[in-house]
Structure formats: structure tokens, C-alpha cells
Short mmCIF file of C-alpha atoms in Angstrom, two decimals:
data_model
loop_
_atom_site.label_atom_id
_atom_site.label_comp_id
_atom_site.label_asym_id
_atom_site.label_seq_id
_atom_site.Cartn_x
_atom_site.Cartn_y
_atom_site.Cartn_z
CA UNK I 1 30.47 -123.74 -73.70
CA UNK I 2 27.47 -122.81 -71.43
CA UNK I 3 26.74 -120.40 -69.73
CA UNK I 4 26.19 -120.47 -66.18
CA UNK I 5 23.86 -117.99 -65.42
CA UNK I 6 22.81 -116.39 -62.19
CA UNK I 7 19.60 -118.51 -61.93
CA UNK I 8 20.76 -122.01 -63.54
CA UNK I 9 23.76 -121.91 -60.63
CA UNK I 10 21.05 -123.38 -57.99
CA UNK I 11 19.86 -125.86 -60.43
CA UNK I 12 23.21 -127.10 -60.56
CA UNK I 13 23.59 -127.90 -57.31
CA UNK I 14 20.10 -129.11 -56.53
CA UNK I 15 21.28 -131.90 -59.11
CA UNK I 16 24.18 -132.39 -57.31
CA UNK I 17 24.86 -135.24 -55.13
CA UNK I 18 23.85 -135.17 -52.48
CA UNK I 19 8.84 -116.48 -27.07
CA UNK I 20 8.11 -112.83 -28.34
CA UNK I 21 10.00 -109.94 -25.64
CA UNK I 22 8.47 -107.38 -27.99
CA UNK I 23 10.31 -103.86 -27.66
CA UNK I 24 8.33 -101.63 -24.78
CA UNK I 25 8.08 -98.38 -25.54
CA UNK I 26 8.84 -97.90 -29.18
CA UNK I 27 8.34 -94.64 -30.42
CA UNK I 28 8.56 -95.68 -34.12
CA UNK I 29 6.41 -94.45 -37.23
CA UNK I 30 4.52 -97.89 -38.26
CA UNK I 31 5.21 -98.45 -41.76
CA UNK I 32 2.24 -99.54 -43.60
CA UNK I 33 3.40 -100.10 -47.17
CA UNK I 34 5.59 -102.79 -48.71
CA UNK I 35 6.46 -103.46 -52.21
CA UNK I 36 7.54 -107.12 -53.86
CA UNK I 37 10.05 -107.69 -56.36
CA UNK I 38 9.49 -110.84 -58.76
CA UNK I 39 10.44 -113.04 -60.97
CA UNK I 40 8.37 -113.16 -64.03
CA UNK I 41 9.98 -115.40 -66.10
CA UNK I 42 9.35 -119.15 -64.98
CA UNK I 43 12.32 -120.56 -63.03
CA UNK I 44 11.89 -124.35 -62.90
CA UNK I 45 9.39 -125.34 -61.60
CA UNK I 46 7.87 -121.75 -60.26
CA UNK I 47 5.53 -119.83 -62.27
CA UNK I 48 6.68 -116.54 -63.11
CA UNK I 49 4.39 -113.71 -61.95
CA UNK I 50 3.77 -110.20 -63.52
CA UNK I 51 5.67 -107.20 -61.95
CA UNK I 52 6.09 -105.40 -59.15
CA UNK I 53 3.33 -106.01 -56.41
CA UNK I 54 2.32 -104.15 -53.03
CA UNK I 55 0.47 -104.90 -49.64
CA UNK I 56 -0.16 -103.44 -46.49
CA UNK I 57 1.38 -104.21 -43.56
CA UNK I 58 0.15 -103.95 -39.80
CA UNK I 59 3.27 -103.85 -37.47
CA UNK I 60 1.46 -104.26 -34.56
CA UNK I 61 -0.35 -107.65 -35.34
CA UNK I 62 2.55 -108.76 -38.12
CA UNK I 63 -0.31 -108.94 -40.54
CA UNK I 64 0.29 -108.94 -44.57
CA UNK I 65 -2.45 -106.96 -46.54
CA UNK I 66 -4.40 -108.71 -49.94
CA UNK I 67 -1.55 -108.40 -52.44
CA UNK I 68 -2.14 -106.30 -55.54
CA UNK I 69 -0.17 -106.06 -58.78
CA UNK I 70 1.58 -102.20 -58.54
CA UNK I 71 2.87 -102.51 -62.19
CA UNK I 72 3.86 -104.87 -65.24
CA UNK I 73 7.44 -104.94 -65.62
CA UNK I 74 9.98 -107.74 -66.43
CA UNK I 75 11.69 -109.78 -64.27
CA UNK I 76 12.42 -106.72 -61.35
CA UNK I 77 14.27 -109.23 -59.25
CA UNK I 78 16.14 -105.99 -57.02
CA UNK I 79 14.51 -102.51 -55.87
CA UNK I 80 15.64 -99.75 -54.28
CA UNK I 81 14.54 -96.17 -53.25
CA UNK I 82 16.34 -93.27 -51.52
CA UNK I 83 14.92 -90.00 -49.29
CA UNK I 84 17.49 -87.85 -51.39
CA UNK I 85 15.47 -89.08 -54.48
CA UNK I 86 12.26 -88.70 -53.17
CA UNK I 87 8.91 -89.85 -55.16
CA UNK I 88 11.47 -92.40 -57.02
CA UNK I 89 11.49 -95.81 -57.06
CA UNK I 90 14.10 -98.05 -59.05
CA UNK I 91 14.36 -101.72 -60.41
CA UNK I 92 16.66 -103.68 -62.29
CA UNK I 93 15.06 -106.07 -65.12
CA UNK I 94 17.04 -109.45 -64.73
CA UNK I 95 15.72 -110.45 -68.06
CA UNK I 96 16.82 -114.19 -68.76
CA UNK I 97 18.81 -115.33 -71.93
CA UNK I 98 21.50 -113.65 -73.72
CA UNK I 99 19.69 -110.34 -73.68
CA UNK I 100 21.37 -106.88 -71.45
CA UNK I 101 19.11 -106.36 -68.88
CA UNK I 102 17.84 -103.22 -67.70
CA UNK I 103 16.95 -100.69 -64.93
CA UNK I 104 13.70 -98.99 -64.46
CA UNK I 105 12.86 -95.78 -63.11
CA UNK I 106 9.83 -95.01 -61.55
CA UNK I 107 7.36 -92.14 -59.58
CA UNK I 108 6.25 -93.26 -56.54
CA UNK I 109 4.18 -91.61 -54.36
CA UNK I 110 1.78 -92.81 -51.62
CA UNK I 111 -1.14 -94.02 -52.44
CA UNK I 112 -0.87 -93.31 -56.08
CA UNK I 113 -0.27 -95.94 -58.98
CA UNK I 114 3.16 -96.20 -59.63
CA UNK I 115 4.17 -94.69 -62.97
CA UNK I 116 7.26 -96.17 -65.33
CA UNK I 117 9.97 -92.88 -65.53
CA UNK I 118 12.16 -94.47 -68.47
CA UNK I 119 14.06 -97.35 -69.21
CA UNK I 120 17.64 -97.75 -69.53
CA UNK I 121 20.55 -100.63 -70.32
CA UNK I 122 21.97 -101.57 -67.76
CA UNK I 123 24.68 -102.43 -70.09
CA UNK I 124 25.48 -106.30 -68.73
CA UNK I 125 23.26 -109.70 -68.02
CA UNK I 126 21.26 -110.63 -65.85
CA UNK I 127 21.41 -107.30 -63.35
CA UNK I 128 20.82 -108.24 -59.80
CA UNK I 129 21.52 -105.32 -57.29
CA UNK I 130 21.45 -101.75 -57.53
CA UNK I 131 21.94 -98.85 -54.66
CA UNK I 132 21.81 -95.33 -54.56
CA UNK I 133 24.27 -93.46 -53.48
CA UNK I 134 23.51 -90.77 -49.92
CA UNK I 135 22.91 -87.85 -52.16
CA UNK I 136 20.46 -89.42 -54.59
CA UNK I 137 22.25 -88.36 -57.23
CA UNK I 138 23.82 -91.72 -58.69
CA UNK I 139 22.42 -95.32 -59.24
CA UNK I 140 25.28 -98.28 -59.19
CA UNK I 141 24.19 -101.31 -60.69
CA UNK I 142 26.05 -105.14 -60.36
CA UNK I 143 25.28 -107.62 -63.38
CA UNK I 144 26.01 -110.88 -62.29
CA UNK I 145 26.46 -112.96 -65.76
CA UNK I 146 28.18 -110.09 -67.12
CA UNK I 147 29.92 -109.38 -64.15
CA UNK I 148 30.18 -105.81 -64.85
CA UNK I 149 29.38 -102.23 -62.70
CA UNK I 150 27.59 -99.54 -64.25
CA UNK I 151 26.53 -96.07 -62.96
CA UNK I 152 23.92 -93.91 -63.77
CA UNK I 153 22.83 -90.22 -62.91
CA UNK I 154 19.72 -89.93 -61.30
CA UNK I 155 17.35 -87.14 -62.95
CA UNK I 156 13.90 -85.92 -62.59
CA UNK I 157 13.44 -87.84 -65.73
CA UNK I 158 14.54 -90.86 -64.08
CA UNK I 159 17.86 -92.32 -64.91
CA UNK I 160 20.68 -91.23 -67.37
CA UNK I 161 22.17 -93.74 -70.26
CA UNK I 162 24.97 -95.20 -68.27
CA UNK I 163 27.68 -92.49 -67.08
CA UNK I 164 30.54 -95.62 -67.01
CA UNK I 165 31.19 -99.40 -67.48
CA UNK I 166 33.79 -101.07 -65.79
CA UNK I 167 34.16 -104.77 -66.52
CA UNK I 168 36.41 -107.10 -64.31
CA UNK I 169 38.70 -110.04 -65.75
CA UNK I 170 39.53 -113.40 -64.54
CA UNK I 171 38.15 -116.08 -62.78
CA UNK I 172 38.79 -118.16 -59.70
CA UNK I 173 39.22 -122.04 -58.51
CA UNK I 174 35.22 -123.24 -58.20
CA UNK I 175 34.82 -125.17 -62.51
CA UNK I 176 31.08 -124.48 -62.24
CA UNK I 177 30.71 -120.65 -60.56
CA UNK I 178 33.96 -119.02 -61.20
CA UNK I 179 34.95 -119.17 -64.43
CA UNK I 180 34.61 -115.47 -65.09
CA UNK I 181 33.53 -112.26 -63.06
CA UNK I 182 29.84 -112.37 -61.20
CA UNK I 183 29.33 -108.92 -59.45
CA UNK I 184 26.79 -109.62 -57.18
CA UNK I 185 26.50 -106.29 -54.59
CA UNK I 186 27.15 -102.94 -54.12
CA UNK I 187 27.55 -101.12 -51.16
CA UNK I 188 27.98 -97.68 -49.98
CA UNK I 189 30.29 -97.17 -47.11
CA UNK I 190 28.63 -95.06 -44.30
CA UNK I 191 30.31 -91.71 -45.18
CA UNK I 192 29.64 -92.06 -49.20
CA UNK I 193 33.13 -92.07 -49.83
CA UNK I 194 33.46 -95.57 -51.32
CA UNK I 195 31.36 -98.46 -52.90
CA UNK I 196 32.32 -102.21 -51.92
CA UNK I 197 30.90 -104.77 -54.67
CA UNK I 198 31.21 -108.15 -54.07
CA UNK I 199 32.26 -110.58 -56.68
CA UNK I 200 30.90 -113.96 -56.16
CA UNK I 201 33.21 -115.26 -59.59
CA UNK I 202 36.50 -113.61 -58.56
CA UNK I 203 36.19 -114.08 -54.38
CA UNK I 204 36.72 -110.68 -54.31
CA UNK I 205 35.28 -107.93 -52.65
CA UNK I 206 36.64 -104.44 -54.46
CA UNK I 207 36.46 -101.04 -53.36
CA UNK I 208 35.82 -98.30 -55.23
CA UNK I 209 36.47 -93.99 -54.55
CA UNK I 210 32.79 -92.81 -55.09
CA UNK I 211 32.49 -89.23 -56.95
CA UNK I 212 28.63 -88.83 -56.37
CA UNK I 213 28.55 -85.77 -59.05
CA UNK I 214 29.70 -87.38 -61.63
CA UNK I 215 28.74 -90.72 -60.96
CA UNK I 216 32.44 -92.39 -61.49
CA UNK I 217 34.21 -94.62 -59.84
CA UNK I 218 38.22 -94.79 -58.77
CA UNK I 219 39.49 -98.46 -57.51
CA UNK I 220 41.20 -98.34 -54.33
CA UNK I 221 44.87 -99.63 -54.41
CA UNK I 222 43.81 -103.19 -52.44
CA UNK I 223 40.88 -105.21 -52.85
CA UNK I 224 39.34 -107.67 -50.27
CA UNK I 225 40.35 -111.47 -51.38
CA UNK I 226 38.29 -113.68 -49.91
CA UNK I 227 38.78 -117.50 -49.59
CA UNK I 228 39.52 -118.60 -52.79
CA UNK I 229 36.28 -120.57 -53.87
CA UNK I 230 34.08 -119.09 -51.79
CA UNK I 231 32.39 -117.19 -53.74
CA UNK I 232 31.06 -113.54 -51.68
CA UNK I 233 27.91 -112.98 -52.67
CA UNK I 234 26.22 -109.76 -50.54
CA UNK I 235 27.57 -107.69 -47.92
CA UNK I 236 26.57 -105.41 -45.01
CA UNK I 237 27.83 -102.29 -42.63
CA UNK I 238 27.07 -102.94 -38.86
CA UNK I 239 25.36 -100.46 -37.70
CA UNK I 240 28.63 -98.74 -36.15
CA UNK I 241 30.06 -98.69 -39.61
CA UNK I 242 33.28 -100.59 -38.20
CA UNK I 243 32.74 -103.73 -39.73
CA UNK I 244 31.27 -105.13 -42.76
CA UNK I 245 29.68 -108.97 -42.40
CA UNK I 246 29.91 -110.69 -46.26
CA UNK I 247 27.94 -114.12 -46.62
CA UNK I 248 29.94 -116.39 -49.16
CA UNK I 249 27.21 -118.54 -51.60
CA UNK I 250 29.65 -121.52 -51.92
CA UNK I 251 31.24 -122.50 -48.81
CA UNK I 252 28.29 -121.36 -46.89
CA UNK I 253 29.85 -118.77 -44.74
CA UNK I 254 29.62 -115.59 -43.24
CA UNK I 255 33.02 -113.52 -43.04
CA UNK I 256 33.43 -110.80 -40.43
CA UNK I 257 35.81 -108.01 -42.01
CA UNK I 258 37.17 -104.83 -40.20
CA UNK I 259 36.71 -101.91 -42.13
CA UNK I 260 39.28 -99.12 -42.57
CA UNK I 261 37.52 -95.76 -43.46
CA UNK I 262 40.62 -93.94 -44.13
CA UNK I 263 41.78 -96.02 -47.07
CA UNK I 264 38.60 -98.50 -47.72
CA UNK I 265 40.94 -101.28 -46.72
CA UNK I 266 39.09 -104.61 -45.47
CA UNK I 267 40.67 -107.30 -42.95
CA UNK I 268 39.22 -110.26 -42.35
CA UNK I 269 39.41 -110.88 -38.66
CA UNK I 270 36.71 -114.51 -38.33
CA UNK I 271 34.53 -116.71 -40.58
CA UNK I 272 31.54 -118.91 -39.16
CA UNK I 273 29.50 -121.08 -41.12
CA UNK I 274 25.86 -119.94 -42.43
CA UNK I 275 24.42 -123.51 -41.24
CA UNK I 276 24.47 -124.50 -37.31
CA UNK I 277 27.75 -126.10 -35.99
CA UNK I 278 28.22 -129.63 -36.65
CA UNK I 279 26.00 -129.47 -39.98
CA UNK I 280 27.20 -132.77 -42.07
CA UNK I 281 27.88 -130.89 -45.69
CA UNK I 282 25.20 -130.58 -48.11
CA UNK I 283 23.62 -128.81 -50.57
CA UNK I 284 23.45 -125.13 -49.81
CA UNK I 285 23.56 -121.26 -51.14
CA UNK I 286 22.81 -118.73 -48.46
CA UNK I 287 21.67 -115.43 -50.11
CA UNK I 288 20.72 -112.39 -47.68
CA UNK I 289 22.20 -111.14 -44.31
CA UNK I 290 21.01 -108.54 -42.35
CA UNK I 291 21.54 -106.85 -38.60
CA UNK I 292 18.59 -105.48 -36.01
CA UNK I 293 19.15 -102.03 -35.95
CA UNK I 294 20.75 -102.15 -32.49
CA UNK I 295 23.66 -104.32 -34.28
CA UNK I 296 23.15 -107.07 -31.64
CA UNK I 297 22.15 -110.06 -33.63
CA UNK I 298 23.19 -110.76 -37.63
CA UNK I 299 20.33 -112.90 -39.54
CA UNK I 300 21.33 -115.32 -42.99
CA UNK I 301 18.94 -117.00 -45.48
CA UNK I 302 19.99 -120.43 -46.33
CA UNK I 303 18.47 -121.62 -49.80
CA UNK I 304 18.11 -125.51 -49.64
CA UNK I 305 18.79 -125.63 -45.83
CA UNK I 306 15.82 -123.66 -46.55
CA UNK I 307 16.88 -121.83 -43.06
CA UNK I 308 16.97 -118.52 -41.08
CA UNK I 309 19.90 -118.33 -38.96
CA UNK I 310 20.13 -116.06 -36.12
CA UNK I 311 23.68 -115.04 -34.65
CA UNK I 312 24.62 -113.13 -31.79
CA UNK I 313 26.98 -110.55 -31.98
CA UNK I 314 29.76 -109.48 -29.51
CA UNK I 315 29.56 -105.58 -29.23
CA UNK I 316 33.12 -104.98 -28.65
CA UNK I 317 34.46 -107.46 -31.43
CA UNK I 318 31.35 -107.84 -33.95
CA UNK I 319 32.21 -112.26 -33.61
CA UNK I 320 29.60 -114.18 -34.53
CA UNK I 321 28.25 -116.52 -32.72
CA UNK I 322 25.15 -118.97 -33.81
CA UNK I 323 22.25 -118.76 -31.89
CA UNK I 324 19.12 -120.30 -33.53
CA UNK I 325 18.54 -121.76 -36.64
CA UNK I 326 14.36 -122.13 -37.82
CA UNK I 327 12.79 -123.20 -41.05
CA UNK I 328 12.37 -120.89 -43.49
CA UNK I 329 8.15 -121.59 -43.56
CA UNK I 330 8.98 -122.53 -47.81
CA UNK I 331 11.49 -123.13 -49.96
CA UNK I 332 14.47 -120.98 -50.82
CA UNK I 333 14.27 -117.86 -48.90
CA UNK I 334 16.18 -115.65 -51.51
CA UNK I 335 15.70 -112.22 -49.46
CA UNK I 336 14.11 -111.38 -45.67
CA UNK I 337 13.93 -107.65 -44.37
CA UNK I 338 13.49 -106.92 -40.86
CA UNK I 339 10.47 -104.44 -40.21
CA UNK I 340 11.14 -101.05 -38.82
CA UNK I 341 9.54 -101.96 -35.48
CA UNK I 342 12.60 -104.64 -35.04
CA UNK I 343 9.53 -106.91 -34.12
CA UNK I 344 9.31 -108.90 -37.24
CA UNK I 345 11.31 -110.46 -39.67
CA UNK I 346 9.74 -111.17 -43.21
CA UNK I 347 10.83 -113.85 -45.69
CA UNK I 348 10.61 -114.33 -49.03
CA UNK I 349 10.42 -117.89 -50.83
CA UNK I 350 11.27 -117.89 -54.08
CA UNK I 351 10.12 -121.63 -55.02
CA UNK I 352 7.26 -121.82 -51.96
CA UNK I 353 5.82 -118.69 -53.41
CA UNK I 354 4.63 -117.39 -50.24
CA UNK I 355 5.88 -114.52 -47.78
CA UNK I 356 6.30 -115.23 -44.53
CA UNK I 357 6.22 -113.57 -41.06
CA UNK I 358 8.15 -114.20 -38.49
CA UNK I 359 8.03 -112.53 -34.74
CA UNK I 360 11.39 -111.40 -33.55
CA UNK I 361 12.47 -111.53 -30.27
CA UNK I 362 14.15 -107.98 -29.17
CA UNK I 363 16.26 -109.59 -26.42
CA UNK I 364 17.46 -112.54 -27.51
CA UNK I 365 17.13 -112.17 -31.15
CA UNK I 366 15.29 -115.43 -31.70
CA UNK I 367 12.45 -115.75 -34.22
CA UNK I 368 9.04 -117.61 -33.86
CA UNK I 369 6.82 -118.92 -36.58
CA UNK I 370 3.14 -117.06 -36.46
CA UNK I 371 1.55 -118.64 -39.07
CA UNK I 372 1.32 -115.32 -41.14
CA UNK I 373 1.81 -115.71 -44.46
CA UNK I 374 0.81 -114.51 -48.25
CA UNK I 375 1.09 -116.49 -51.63
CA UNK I 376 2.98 -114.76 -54.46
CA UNK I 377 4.63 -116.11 -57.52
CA UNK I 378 8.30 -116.28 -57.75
CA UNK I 379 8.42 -113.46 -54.89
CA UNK I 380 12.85 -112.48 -54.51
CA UNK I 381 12.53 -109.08 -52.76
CA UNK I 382 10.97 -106.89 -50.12
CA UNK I 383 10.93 -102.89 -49.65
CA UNK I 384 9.56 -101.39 -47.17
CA UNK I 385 8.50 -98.00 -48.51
#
């Protein structure tokens, strides 16, 4: 039987048939450092590149920096830092084939090269997303062809052999995508109390008691069952940490869920599509979602649509509703972060190889194309550090 890994999914279906109001005022910090998470491996037809890379970045003209190589390391697809682990920076190696992956720990400090720590199992294939929890002290890492959870303690060696392992049986209705477990997300609820990790194999989002000094996890007596064949890929807190938003990679949705902090219940209360209303269906895999700080607007890659799309969100409810939908500026935007200005959203394109700037709109949360943009291989994620 074969495999269906993490990265061969999209090939599948491609062979399928077939204005800136800029913020007045702002009192912000300008951030002036980003690092890039790659692929190094070739994936198709996209070269593979070498590592981690950095640039500058200029919030006030939504200028990229020359892009340098910060270190040689395999396949660091996901990275993640935390101010409770300061001068630490983490990655997980999404090495291809049958071999566990790995996580990386490394110093970071600014202006300085960035140093490997050690290098651990992460005990599963193909991890793709890792997050600290609030104290620093704990690293959880989802891997997706494995569809496992580990945790790890964070030291000022750098990361601990994994504390636990907890793997997750069954499967759900989609012959291609869900024939076993795919954890593809973890999340840390707002208080630190629980981790959500959504299972893109299962259509299942579970919940998980957090014990931050040991780094173990308790399952919650109900887990989130999404729409069976949907397959939830990556979710989010609004800002208010009263609902969480989860984009589904199959059915091209976007579920608004109403969170219960007492118990870590979730209730789904709308879904919307990812793609703008009256979209014939097509090929499509949205990836990323994220909100403006002010929780007013909700943004989602789609990968083929090759799309941003911009929704407005009701501040009493958190409903969706679609706004704007703009080319991506390449081909399949696999992650986008927001800068810390609120002025600028920045994409990634994984097959384009480029990085690409978009301004953002503080009123109306619509985005404009400025013509900004930076070639990298195989480029999958963005940190603003």
C-alpha cells in the first residue's frame, strides 16, 4: 500500500480532474528581522533550498532585505520561538521518506549567527508544527504521516529526548487523506490550560489538559468532530480567546467554533467556504488562517486557488463573512504572517519561490498588491523575530 504522505497529498489532487488606510498613530516597535523556513528536499518540480534563511524587513516602506542563508539544516518546514525561552529558536526537520523526523534547537540572538543547540526525534514522520507552551518550559510537536504528538522539555541545552508519545487510531471517510491519523496543529488555549491539535486524518480536533512542568498531556472527556471528510488542518484563538476559527484542507472551509474554557469543550456554531461564494468546485487545499490583531478581519491561504481571502468578522458573534479574495502573487501560498504594524501581510509561495508583500488595509481589511517581492527556494514559513 502507499503511503500518502504530507507532501504527495497536493500532488494527488493537482492530478485530479479537474487602497492603503494605513493605521495613524501607531506606537509600535518596528520589527526588523524575519526568519524563513524551507523546504530542502525537492518537491516536484521546486528546487529544494538549504536551511533556514533571514532578511530584513522595513515596516514602514513594506520592503524585504537581500536574503541570506542563517543555517544548514534539513527540511525545517515549521519554526517557532517563545519570550519565556528567550535566545531560543526551534524547528522541526520534515525529513521526506520513511525516516522519523526531527526537532532542532537553536541560540538565537540578534545579530549573531544562529548556533544548532541539539537534535532530537521527534519520534513520528514527517513533523509539521510545533508550539511552545506560555512558560517556555515545554515544546509540543504534531507529525502528520505518523499522526502522532510528542512533548519535549525545554532546557538550556535545548530540548529533552521526548517526555511522551501519544499516537491516535482510526481513520475517517476521504480513501486518499484519511486512512489513518494526520496531526497537523497544536494549539495552546489562552490561559495554558489546554492544547487543541487538529487532526486532518480523523476530522477531529482533540483537546488535551496541559501540565507545563512535566510536559504531559491529559485528553479531555469530548473531542471536537468536525465534518466527517473534511479534514481540519490548522486552527486559531481570536484575539478575545472566545472562539477558535479551524480551516478544513478538503472541503475548503473555515469552521467558526465557540470555545468553552471551563472544560475545553468546542461547538461549532457556522462554516463558510475558504473560496468566494459561488466558486464552481475545483481543485483546492487552503493551508494558513490568521486574524489582525484587533480580531476584525480573519485571512486564509488557498493553495491552487492560489488565493488570499479576506473575511470580515462580526464582533459580537465572530461570523464570517467574505470580503475580498486577491491572487496570491505565485503559486501555493503554504503560510502568510501579518507584520506587527497590522500594515502588511506577507506570503509565502511554496512552488513560485518568491515572498510576497502585500499592503493591508486597517479599516476595511482589504489587501493590495505592491509589487514587493523576494525569490527563495521552496520558502513554507515566516517568523518574525
Amino acid at each position: 500500500m502507499t503511503t500518502i504522505t504530507r507532501r504527495s497529498a497536493l500532488s494527488l489532487l493537482a492530478t485530479a480532474p479537474m487602497a492603503l488606510r494605513a493605521m495613524a498613530g501607531t506606537h509600535e516597535a518596528p520589527v526588523s528581522r524575519i526568519l524563513l523556513g524551507t523546504y530542502t528536499d525537492p518537491v516536484g518540480t521546486t528546487p529544494g533550498a538549504k536551511g533556514i534563511y533571514t532578511c530584513s524587513w522595513n515596516p514602514t516602506t513594506g520592503q524585504l532585505g537581500p536574503i541570506e542563508l542563517a543555517i544548514e539544516t534539513p527540511d525545517p518546514s515549521f519554526l517557532a520561538i517563545s519570550p519565556k525561552a528567550p535566545g531560543m529558536l526551534f524547528a522541526v526537520n520534515e525529513l521526506p521518506g520513511d525516516h522519523n523526523g526531527t526537532v532542532t534547537a537553536f541560540a538565537y540572538k540578534s545579530g549573531q549567527p544562529l548556533r544548532t543547540l541539539n537534535v532530537v526525534s521527534s519520534e513520528g514522520l514527517a513533523p509539521c508544527d510545533l508550539t511552545l507552551d506560555h512558560t517556555g518550559r515545554t515544546l509540543f510537536v504534531a507529525d502528520y504521516t505518523s499522526g502522532c504528538l510528542a512533548t519535549f522539555k525545554v532546557t538550556r541545552a535545548g530540548l529533552s529526548k521526548a517526555v511522551s508519545v501519544l499516537r491516535f487510531p482510526g481513520h475517517s471517510i476521504d480513501p486518499d487523506r484519511q486512512t489513518s491519523a494526520h496531526t497537523h496543529c497544536t494549539l495552546l488555549s489562552p490561559d495554558n490550560r489546554f492544547l487543541l491539535v487538529n487532526d486532518l486524518g480523523l476530522d477531529r480536533i482533540m483537546v488535551f489538559h496541559v501540565n507545563p512542568v512535566a510536559a504531559t498531556l491529559t485528553p479531555t472527556a469530548i473531542p471536537y468532530n468536525a465534518t466527517p471528510g473534511s479534514g481540519p488542518r490548522h486552527s486559531i484563538f481570536h484575539p478575545n480567546g472566545r472562539w477558535v476559527y479551524s480551516v478544513n484542507e478538503i472541503s475548503s472551509t473555515v469552521d467558526l467554533l465557540d470555545w468553552a474554557s471551563s472544560d475545553g469543550t468546542l461547538t461549532r456554531r457556522q462554516t463558510i467556504s475558504s473560496l468566494p461564494p459561488n466558486t464552481p468546485k475545483q481543485k483546492n487545499a487552503p493551508a494558513e488562517l490568521a486574524t489582525d490583531r484587533a480580531g476584525k478581519f480573519l485571512y486564509v491561504s488557498n493553495r491552487f486557488h492560489d488565493s488570499i481571502g479576506v473575511f470580515a468578522i462580526d464582533h459580537k458573534t465572530g461570523a464570517l463573512t467574505h470580503r475580498q479574495d486577491i491572487d496570491c502573487g505565485g503559486k501555493t501560498p503554504r503560510h502568510f504572517v501579518i507584520d506587527p504594524t497590522g500594515r502588511w501581510l506577507i506570503v509565502a509561495n511554496q512552488d513560485s519561490r518568491n515572498i510576497v508583500v502585500f499592503q493591508r488595509d486597517t479599516v476595511t481589511g482589504e489587501l493590495s498588491a505592491t509589487g514587493n517581492s523576494s525569490l527563495l527556494d521552496a520558502p513554507v514559513c515566516i517568523l518574525f523575530v
